[in-house]
C-alpha cells in the first residue's frame, strides 16, 4: 500500500502543444512538432488525483501558471482515471 501511494504521489504532468495539420495536442517533450499556443498552457495530469498527490499537482499548476507570458491554463483531464472527493 505504501509503495502504491509513493508511486501515485509522483504524478506526471505533461505540458502539451498543438500538432500542425490536425490540431491535436501532444506532449512537448515527446513530439518535436508540437507547438505552444501564445499565452496558453495546456497540461495533462497522467494519474488519478487523491490526497497523496493533490497538493503537488496544485503547486505545479500554479508554478506554471505564474510564468510571465501565461494568460490561461487548460487542464486536459482525459487521462485522469479518478478523482478522490470528500462527501
CSV table of N, CA and C in Angstrom, one decimal:
chain,number,residue,atom,x,y,z
A,1,UNK,N,0.8,-1.2,0.0
A,1,UNK,CA,0.0,0.0,0.0
A,1,UNK,C,0.9,1.3,0.0
A,2,UNK,N,1.9,1.3,0.8
A,2,UNK,CA,2.8,2.4,0.8
A,2,UNK,C,3.5,2.6,-0.5
A,3,UNK,N,3.9,1.6,-1.2
A,3,UNK,CA,4.5,1.7,-2.5
A,3,UNK,C,3.6,2.3,-3.5
A,4,UNK,N,2.3,1.9,-3.4
A,4,UNK,CA,1.3,2.4,-4.3
A,4,UNK,C,1.1,3.9,-4.1
A,5,UNK,N,1.0,4.3,-2.8
A,5,UNK,CA,0.9,5.8,-2.5
A,5,UNK,C,2.1,6.6,-2.9
A,6,UNK,N,3.3,6.0,-2.7
A,6,UNK,CA,4.5,6.7,-3.1
A,6,UNK,C,4.5,6.9,-4.6
A,7,UNK,N,4.3,5.9,-5.4
A,7,UNK,CA,4.3,6.0,-6.9
A,7,UNK,C,3.2,6.9,-7.4
A,8,UNK,N,2.0,6.9,-6.8
A,8,UNK,CA,1.0,7.7,-7.3
A,8,UNK,C,1.2,9.2,-6.9
A,9,UNK,N,1.9,9.4,-5.8
A,9,UNK,CA,2.2,10.8,-5.4
A,9,UNK,C,3.2,11.5,-6.3
A,10,UNK,N,3.9,10.7,-7.1
A,10,UNK,CA,4.9,11.3,-8.1
A,10,UNK,C,4.2,11.4,-9.4
A,11,UNK,N,3.1,12.1,-9.5
A,11,UNK,CA,2.3,12.1,-10.7
A,11,UNK,C,3.1,12.9,-11.8
A,12,UNK,N,2.8,12.4,-13.0
A,12,UNK,CA,3.4,13.0,-14.2
A,12,UNK,C,2.5,14.1,-14.7
A,13,UNK,N,3.0,15.3,-14.9
A,13,UNK,CA,2.2,16.4,-15.5
A,13,UNK,C,3.0,16.8,-16.8
A,14,UNK,N,2.3,16.6,-17.9
A,14,UNK,CA,2.9,16.9,-19.2
A,14,UNK,C,2.4,18.2,-19.7
A,15,UNK,N,3.3,19.0,-20.3
A,15,UNK,CA,2.8,20.2,-21.0
A,15,UNK,C,2.6,19.8,-22.4
A,16,UNK,N,1.4,20.2,-23.0
A,16,UNK,CA,1.1,19.8,-24.3
A,16,UNK,C,1.2,21.0,-25.3
A,17,UNK,N,1.4,20.7,-26.5
A,17,UNK,CA,1.4,21.6,-27.6
A,17,UNK,C,0.6,21.1,-28.8
A,18,UNK,N,0.2,22.0,-29.7
A,18,UNK,CA,-0.7,21.6,-30.8
A,18,UNK,C,0.2,21.1,-31.9
A,19,UNK,N,-0.3,20.0,-32.5
A,19,UNK,CA,0.4,19.4,-33.7
A,19,UNK,C,-0.1,20.1,-34.9
A,20,UNK,N,0.9,20.4,-35.8
A,20,UNK,CA,0.4,21.1,-37.1
A,20,UNK,C,-0.4,20.1,-37.9
A,21,UNK,N,-1.3,20.7,-38.6
A,21,UNK,CA,-2.1,19.9,-39.6
A,21,UNK,C,-3.4,19.4,-39.0
A,22,UNK,N,-3.3,18.7,-37.9
A,22,UNK,CA,-4.6,18.0,-37.4
A,22,UNK,C,-5.2,18.7,-36.2
A,23,UNK,N,-4.4,19.6,-35.5
A,23,UNK,CA,-5.0,20.3,-34.4
A,23,UNK,C,-5.0,19.6,-33.1
A,24,UNK,N,-4.5,18.3,-33.1
A,24,UNK,CA,-4.4,17.5,-31.9
A,24,UNK,C,-3.3,18.1,-31.0
A,25,UNK,N,-3.4,17.7,-29.7
A,25,UNK,CA,-2.4,18.2,-28.7
A,25,UNK,C,-1.6,16.9,-28.3
A,26,UNK,N,-0.3,17.2,-28.1
A,26,UNK,CA,0.7,16.1,-27.8
A,26,UNK,C,1.7,16.7,-26.8
A,27,UNK,N,2.4,15.8,-26.1
A,27,UNK,CA,3.4,16.3,-25.1
A,27,UNK,C,4.5,16.9,-25.8
A,28,UNK,N,4.9,18.1,-25.3
A,28,UNK,CA,6.0,18.9,-26.0
A,28,UNK,C,7.3,18.1,-25.9
A,29,UNK,N,7.6,17.4,-24.8
A,29,UNK,CA,8.8,16.7,-24.7
A,29,UNK,C,8.9,15.4,-25.5
A,30,UNK,N,7.8,14.9,-26.0
A,30,UNK,CA,7.8,13.7,-26.8
A,30,UNK,C,7.6,13.9,-28.3
A,31,UNK,N,7.0,15.0,-28.7
A,31,UNK,CA,6.7,15.3,-30.1
A,31,UNK,C,7.3,16.6,-30.5
A,32,UNK,N,8.4,16.5,-31.2
A,32,UNK,CA,9.1,17.7,-31.6
A,32,UNK,C,8.3,18.7,-32.4
A,33,UNK,N,7.3,18.2,-33.1
A,33,UNK,CA,6.4,19.0,-34.0
A,33,UNK,C,5.4,19.8,-33.2
A,34,UNK,N,5.1,19.4,-31.9
A,34,UNK,CA,4.1,20.1,-31.2
A,34,UNK,C,4.6,21.5,-30.8
A,35,UNK,N,3.6,22.5,-30.8
A,35,UNK,CA,4.0,23.9,-30.5
A,35,UNK,C,3.0,24.5,-29.5
A,36,UNK,N,3.6,25.3,-28.6
A,36,UNK,CA,2.8,26.0,-27.6
A,36,UNK,C,1.9,27.0,-28.4
A,37,UNK,N,0.8,27.3,-27.8
A,37,UNK,CA,-0.1,28.4,-28.3
A,37,UNK,C,0.3,29.6,-27.5
A,38,UNK,N,0.4,30.8,-28.1
A,38,UNK,CA,0.8,32.0,-27.3
A,38,UNK,C,-0.2,32.3,-26.2
A,39,UNK,N,0.4,32.4,-25.0
A,39,UNK,CA,-0.3,32.8,-23.8
A,39,UNK,C,-1.1,31.6,-23.1
A,40,UNK,N,-1.2,30.5,-23.8
A,40,UNK,CA,-1.9,29.3,-23.3
A,40,UNK,C,-1.0,28.2,-22.9
A,41,UNK,N,-1.3,27.6,-21.8
A,41,UNK,CA,-0.6,26.4,-21.3
A,41,UNK,C,-1.6,25.3,-21.2
A,42,UNK,N,-1.3,24.2,-21.8
A,42,UNK,CA,-2.2,23.0,-21.7
A,42,UNK,C,-1.4,21.9,-21.0
A,43,UNK,N,-2.0,21.5,-19.9
A,43,UNK,CA,-1.4,20.5,-19.0
A,43,UNK,C,-2.2,19.2,-19.0
A,44,UNK,N,-1.5,18.1,-19.0
A,44,UNK,CA,-2.2,16.8,-18.8
A,44,UNK,C,-1.7,16.1,-17.6
A,45,UNK,N,-2.6,15.8,-16.7
A,45,UNK,CA,-2.2,15.1,-15.4
A,45,UNK,C,-2.4,13.6,-15.8
A,46,UNK,N,-1.4,12.8,-15.6
A,46,UNK,CA,-1.5,11.4,-16.1
A,46,UNK,C,-1.6,10.4,-15.0
A,47,UNK,N,-2.4,10.8,-13.9
A,47,UNK,CA,-2.6,9.9,-12.8
A,47,UNK,C,-3.8,10.3,-12.1
A,48,UNK,N,-4.5,9.4,-11.3
A,48,UNK,CA,-5.6,9.8,-10.5
A,48,UNK,C,-5.2,10.8,-9.5
A,49,UNK,N,-6.2,11.7,-9.2
A,49,UNK,CA,-5.9,12.7,-8.2
A,49,UNK,C,-6.5,12.3,-6.8
A,50,UNK,N,-5.7,12.3,-5.8
A,50,UNK,CA,-6.1,11.9,-4.5
A,50,UNK,C,-5.3,12.6,-3.4
A,51,UNK,N,-5.5,12.3,-2.2
A,51,UNK,CA,-4.9,13.1,-1.1
A,51,UNK,C,-3.4,13.1,-1.1
A,52,UNK,N,-2.8,12.1,-1.6
A,52,UNK,CA,-1.3,12.0,-1.6
A,52,UNK,C,-0.6,12.8,-2.7
A,53,UNK,N,-1.4,13.2,-3.7
A,53,UNK,CA,-0.7,14.0,-4.8
A,53,UNK,C,-1.4,15.3,-5.1
A,54,UNK,N,-2.5,15.6,-4.5
A,54,UNK,CA,-3.3,16.8,-4.9
A,54,UNK,C,-2.5,18.1,-4.7
A,55,UNK,N,-1.8,18.2,-3.5
A,55,UNK,CA,-1.1,19.4,-3.3
A,55,UNK,C,0.1,19.6,-4.3
A,56,UNK,N,0.8,18.5,-4.6
A,56,UNK,CA,1.8,18.6,-5.6
A,56,UNK,C,1.3,19.0,-7.0
A,57,UNK,N,0.2,18.4,-7.4
A,57,UNK,CA,-0.4,18.8,-8.6
A,57,UNK,C,-0.8,20.3,-8.6
A,58,UNK,N,-1.5,20.7,-7.5
A,58,UNK,CA,-1.9,22.1,-7.4
A,58,UNK,C,-0.7,23.1,-7.4
A,59,UNK,N,0.4,22.7,-6.7
A,59,UNK,CA,1.6,23.5,-6.7
A,59,UNK,C,2.3,23.6,-8.1
A,60,UNK,N,2.3,22.5,-8.8
A,60,UNK,CA,2.9,22.5,-10.1
A,60,UNK,C,2.1,23.3,-11.1
A,61,UNK,N,0.8,23.2,-11.1
A,61,UNK,CA,-0.1,24.0,-12.0
A,61,UNK,C,0.1,25.5,-11.6
A,62,UNK,N,0.1,25.9,-10.4
A,62,UNK,CA,0.3,27.3,-10.0
A,62,UNK,C,1.7,27.8,-10.4
A,63,UNK,N,2.7,27.0,-10.3
A,63,UNK,CA,4.0,27.4,-10.7
A,63,UNK,C,4.1,27.7,-12.2
A,64,UNK,N,3.5,26.8,-13.0
A,64,UNK,CA,3.5,27.0,-14.4
A,64,UNK,C,2.6,28.2,-14.8
A,65,UNK,N,1.4,28.4,-14.1
A,65,UNK,CA,0.5,29.5,-14.4
A,65,UNK,C,1.2,30.8,-14.1
A,66,UNK,N,2.1,30.9,-13.2
A,66,UNK,CA,2.8,32.1,-12.8
A,66,UNK,C,3.8,32.6,-13.8
A,67,UNK,N,4.1,31.9,-14.8
A,67,UNK,CA,5.0,32.4,-15.9
A,67,UNK,C,4.5,33.7,-16.4
A,68,UNK,N,5.4,34.5,-16.8
A,68,UNK,CA,5.1,35.9,-17.2
A,68,UNK,C,4.2,35.9,-18.5
A,69,UNK,N,4.4,35.0,-19.4
A,69,UNK,CA,3.7,35.0,-20.7
A,69,UNK,C,2.4,34.3,-20.6
A,70,UNK,N,2.0,33.7,-19.5
A,70,UNK,CA,0.8,32.9,-19.5
A,70,UNK,C,-0.4,33.7,-19.1
A,71,UNK,N,-1.5,33.6,-20.0
A,71,UNK,CA,-2.8,34.2,-19.7
A,71,UNK,C,-3.9,33.2,-19.4
A,72,UNK,N,-3.7,31.9,-19.7
A,72,UNK,CA,-4.7,30.9,-19.4
A,72,UNK,C,-4.0,29.5,-19.3
A,73,UNK,N,-4.6,28.7,-18.4
A,73,UNK,CA,-4.1,27.3,-18.3
A,73,UNK,C,-5.3,26.4,-18.5
A,74,UNK,N,-5.1,25.4,-19.3
A,74,UNK,CA,-6.2,24.4,-19.6
A,74,UNK,C,-5.6,23.1,-19.0
A,75,UNK,N,-6.5,22.4,-18.3
A,75,UNK,CA,-6.1,21.0,-17.8
A,75,UNK,C,-6.8,20.0,-18.6
A,76,UNK,N,-6.0,19.2,-19.3
A,76,UNK,CA,-6.6,18.1,-20.1
A,76,UNK,C,-6.8,16.9,-19.1
A,77,UNK,N,-8.0,16.6,-18.8
A,77,UNK,CA,-8.3,15.6,-17.8
A,77,UNK,C,-8.7,14.2,-18.4
A,78,UNK,N,-8.4,14.1,-19.7
A,78,UNK,CA,-8.8,12.8,-20.4
A,78,UNK,C,-8.1,11.6,-19.8
A,79,UNK,N,-6.9,11.7,-19.3
A,79,UNK,CA,-6.1,10.6,-18.8
A,79,UNK,C,-6.2,10.4,-17.3
A,80,UNK,N,-7.0,11.2,-16.6
A,80,UNK,CA,-7.2,11.1,-15.2
A,80,UNK,C,-8.3,10.0,-14.9
A,81,UNK,N,-7.8,8.8,-14.4
A,81,UNK,CA,-8.8,7.7,-14.2
A,81,UNK,C,-9.8,7.9,-13.1
A,82,UNK,N,-9.4,8.7,-12.1
A,82,UNK,CA,-10.4,9.0,-11.0
A,82,UNK,C,-9.9,10.2,-10.2
A,83,UNK,N,-10.8,10.8,-9.5
A,83,UNK,CA,-10.6,11.9,-8.6
A,83,UNK,C,-11.2,11.6,-7.3
A,84,UNK,N,-10.3,11.6,-6.3
A,84,UNK,CA,-10.8,11.3,-4.9
A,84,UNK,C,-11.5,12.6,-4.4
A,85,UNK,N,-12.8,12.4,-4.0
A,85,UNK,CA,-13.5,13.6,-3.4
A,85,UNK,C,-14.0,13.2,-2.1
A,86,UNK,N,-14.2,14.2,-1.3
A,86,UNK,CA,-14.8,14.1,0.0
A,86,UNK,C,-16.3,14.3,-0.1
A,87,UNK,N,-17.1,13.5,0.7
A,87,UNK,CA,-18.5,13.7,0.6
A,87,UNK,C,-19.0,15.0,1.3
